[in-house]
PDB file of C-alpha atoms in Angstrom:
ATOM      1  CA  UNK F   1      23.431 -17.710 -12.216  1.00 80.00           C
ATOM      2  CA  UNK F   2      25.015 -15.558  -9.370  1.00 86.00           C
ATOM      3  CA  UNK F   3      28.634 -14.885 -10.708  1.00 91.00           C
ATOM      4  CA  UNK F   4      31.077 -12.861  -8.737  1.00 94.00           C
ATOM      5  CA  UNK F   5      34.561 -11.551 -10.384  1.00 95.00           C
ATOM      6  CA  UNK F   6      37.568  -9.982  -8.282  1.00 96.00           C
ATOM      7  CA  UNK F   7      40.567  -8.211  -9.979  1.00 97.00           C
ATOM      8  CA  UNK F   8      42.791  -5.544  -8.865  1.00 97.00           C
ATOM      9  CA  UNK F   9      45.479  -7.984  -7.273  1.00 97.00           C
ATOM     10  CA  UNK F  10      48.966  -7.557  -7.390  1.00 97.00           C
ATOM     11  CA  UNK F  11      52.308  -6.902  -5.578  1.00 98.00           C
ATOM     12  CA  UNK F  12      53.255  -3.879  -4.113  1.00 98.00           C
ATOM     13  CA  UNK F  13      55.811  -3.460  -1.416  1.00 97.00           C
ATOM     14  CA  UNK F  14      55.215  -2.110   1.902  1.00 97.00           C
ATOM     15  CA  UNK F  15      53.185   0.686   2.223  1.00 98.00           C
ATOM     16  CA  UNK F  16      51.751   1.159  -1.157  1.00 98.00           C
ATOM     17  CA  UNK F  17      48.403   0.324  -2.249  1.00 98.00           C
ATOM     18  CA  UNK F  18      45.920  -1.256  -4.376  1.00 98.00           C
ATOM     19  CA  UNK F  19      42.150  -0.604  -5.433  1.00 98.00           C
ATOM     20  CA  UNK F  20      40.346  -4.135  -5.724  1.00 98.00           C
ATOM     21  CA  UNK F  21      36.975  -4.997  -7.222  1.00 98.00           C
ATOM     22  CA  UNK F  22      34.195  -7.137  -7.458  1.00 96.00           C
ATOM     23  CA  UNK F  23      31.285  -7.143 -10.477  1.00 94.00           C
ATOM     24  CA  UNK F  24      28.495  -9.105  -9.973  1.00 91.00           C
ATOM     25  CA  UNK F  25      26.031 -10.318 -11.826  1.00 90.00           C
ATOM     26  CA  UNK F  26      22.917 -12.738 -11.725  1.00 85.00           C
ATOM     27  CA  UNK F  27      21.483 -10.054  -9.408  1.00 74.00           C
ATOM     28  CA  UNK F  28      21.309  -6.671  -8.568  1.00 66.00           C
ATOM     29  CA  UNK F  29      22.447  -4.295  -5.617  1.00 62.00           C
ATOM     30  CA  UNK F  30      19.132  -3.128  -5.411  1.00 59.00           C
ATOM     31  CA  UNK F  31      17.700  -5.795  -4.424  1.00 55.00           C
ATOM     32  CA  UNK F  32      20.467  -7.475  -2.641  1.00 57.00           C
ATOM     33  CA  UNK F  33      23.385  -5.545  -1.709  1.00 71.00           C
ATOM     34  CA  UNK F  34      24.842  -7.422   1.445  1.00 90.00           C
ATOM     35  CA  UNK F  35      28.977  -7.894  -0.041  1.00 92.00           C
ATOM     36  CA  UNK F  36      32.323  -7.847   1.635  1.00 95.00           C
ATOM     37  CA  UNK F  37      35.509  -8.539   1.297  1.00 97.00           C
ATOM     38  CA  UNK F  38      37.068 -11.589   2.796  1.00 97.00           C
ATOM     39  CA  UNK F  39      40.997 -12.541   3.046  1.00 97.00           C
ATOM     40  CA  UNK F  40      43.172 -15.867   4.159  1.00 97.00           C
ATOM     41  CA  UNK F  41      47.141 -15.563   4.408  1.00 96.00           C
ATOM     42  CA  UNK F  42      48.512 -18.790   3.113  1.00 92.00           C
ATOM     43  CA  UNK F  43      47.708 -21.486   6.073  1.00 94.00           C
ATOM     44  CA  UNK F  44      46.154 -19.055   8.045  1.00 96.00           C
ATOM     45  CA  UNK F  45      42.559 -18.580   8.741  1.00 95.00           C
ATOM     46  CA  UNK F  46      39.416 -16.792   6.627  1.00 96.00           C
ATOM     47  CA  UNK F  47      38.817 -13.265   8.122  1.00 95.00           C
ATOM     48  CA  UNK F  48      36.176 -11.168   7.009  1.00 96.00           C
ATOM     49  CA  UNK F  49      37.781  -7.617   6.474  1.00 96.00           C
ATOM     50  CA  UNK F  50      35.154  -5.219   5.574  1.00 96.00           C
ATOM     51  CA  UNK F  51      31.349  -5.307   4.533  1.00 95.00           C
ATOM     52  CA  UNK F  52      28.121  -3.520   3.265  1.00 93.00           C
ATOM     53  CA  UNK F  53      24.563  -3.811   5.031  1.00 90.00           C
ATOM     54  CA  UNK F  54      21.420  -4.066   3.070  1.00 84.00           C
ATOM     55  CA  UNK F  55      20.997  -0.318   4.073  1.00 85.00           C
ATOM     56  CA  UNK F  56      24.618   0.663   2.190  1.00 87.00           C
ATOM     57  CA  UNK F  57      26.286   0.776   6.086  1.00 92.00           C
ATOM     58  CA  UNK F  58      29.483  -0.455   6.589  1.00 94.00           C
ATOM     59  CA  UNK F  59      32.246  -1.837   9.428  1.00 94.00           C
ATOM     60  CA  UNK F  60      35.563  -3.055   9.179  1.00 95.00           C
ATOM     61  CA  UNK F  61      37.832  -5.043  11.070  1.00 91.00           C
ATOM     62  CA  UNK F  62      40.018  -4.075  13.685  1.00 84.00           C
ATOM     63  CA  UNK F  63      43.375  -2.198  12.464  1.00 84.00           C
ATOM     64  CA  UNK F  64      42.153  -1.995   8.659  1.00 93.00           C
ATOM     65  CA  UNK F  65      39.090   0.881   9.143  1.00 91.00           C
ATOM     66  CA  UNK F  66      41.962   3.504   8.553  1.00 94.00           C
ATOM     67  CA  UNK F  67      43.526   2.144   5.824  1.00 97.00           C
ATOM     68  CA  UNK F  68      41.227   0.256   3.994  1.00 98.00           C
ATOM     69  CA  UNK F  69      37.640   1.967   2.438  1.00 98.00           C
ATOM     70  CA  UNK F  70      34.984  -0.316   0.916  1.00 97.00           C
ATOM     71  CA  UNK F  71      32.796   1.237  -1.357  1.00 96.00           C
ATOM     72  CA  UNK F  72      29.880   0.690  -3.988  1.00 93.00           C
ATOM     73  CA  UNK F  73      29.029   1.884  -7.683  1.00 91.00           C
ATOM     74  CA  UNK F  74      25.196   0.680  -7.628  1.00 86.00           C
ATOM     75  CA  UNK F  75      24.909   0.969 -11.563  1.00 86.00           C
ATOM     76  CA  UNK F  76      27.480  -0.815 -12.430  1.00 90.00           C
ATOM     77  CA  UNK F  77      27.029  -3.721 -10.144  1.00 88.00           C
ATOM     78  CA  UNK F  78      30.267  -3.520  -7.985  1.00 93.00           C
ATOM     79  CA  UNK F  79      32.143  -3.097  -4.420  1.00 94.00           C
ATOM     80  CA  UNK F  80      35.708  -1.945  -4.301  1.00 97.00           C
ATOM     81  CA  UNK F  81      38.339  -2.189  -1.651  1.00 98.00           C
ATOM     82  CA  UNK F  82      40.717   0.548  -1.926  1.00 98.00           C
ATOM     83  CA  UNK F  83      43.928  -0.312   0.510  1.00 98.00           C
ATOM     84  CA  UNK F  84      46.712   2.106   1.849  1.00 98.00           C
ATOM     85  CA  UNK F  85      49.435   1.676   3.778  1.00 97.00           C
ATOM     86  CA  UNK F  86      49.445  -1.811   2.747  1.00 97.00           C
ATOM     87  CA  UNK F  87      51.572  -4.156   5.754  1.00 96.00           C
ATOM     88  CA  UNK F  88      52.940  -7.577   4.964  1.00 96.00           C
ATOM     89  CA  UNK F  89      50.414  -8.968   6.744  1.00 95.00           C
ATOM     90  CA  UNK F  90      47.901  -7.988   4.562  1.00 97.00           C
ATOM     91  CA  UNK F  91      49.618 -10.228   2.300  1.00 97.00           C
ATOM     92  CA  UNK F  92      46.556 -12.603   0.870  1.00 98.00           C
ATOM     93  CA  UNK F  93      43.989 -14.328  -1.403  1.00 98.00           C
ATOM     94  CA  UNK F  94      41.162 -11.998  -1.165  1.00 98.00           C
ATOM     95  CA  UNK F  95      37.517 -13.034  -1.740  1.00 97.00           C
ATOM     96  CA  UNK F  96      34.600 -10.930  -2.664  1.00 96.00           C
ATOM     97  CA  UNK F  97      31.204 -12.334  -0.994  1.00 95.00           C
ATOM     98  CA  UNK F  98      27.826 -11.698  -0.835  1.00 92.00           C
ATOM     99  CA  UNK F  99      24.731 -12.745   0.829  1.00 89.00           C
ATOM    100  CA  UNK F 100      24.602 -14.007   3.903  1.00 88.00           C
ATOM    101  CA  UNK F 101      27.602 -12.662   5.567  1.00 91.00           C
ATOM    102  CA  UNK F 102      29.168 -13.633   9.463  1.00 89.00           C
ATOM    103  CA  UNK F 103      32.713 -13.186  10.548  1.00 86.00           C
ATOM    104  CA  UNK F 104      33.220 -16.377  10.727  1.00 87.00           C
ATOM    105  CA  UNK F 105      33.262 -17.727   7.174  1.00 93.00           C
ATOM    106  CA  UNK F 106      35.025 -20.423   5.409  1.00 95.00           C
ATOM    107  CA  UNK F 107      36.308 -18.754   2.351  1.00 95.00           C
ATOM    108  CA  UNK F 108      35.127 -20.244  -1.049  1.00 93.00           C
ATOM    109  CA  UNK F 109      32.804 -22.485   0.813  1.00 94.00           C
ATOM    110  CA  UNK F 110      29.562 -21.334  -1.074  1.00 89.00           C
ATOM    111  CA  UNK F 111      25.850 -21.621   0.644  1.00 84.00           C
ATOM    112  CA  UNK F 112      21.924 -21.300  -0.365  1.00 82.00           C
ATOM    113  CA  UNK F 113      22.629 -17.856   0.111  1.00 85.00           C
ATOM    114  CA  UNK F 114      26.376 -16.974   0.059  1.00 90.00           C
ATOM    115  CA  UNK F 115      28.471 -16.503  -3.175  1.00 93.00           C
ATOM    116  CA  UNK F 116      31.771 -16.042  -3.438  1.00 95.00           C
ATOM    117  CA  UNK F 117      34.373 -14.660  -6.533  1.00 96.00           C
ATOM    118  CA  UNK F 118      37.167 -16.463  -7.398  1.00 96.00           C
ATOM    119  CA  UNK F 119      39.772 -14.543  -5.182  1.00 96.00           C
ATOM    120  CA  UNK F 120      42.659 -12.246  -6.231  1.00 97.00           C
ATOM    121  CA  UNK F 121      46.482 -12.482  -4.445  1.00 97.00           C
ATOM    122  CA  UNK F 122      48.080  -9.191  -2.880  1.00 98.00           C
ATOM    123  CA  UNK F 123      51.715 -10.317  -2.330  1.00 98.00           C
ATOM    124  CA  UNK F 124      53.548  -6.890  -0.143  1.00 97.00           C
ATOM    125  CA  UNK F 125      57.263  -7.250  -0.570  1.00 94.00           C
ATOM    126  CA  UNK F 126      59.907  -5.755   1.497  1.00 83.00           C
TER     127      UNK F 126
END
């Protein structure tokens, strides 16, 4: 019932950006509005990148907080990730999750309370 979509993946070369986001439904932010964004490089491990509290705070990982800004549009159901300055090794499948959120996730691995989207790929070329 809980569905979670990501688009907004792309390629853009080094230091240009791109504005992901996430629609859920099967619930709403009212009621539940823990969600972050998640990313693995190809072979490399599932880091959690930036995230929403149940009280609309946030916190990002280390080296992203001035680039990256993760926000919320409470009526229409969905978190964004808007990224700057985009570095090849942001290069990634990114994951939208929500629920119960820890830093250190297995992306896609769904719980009793953790859902994830489908991911989206942000290739940065040279």
């Amino acid at each position: 019932e809980v569905h979670l979509v990501e688009s907004g993946g792309g390629s853009v070369k080094a230091g240009g950006s791109l504005r992901l986001s996430c629609v859920a439904s099967g619930f709403s932010f009212g009621g539940f509005a823990t969600m972050g964004w998640v990313r693995q490089p190809p072979g490399g491990k599932c880091l959690l990148i930036a995230r929403f509290y149940g009280d609309g705070t946030t916190s990002y990982m280390y080296d992203v907080e001035d680039r990256f800004t993760i926000s919320r549009d409470i009526a229409k159901n969905t978190i964004y990730l808007q990224m700057n300055t985009l570095k090849r090794e942001d290069a990634a499948t990114y994951y939208c999750v929500a629920g119960e959120i820890t830093w250190n996730m297995d992306c896609g691995r769904p719980g009793p309370d953790r859902y994830w989207g489908q991911g989206t790929q942000v290739i940065v070329a040279s």
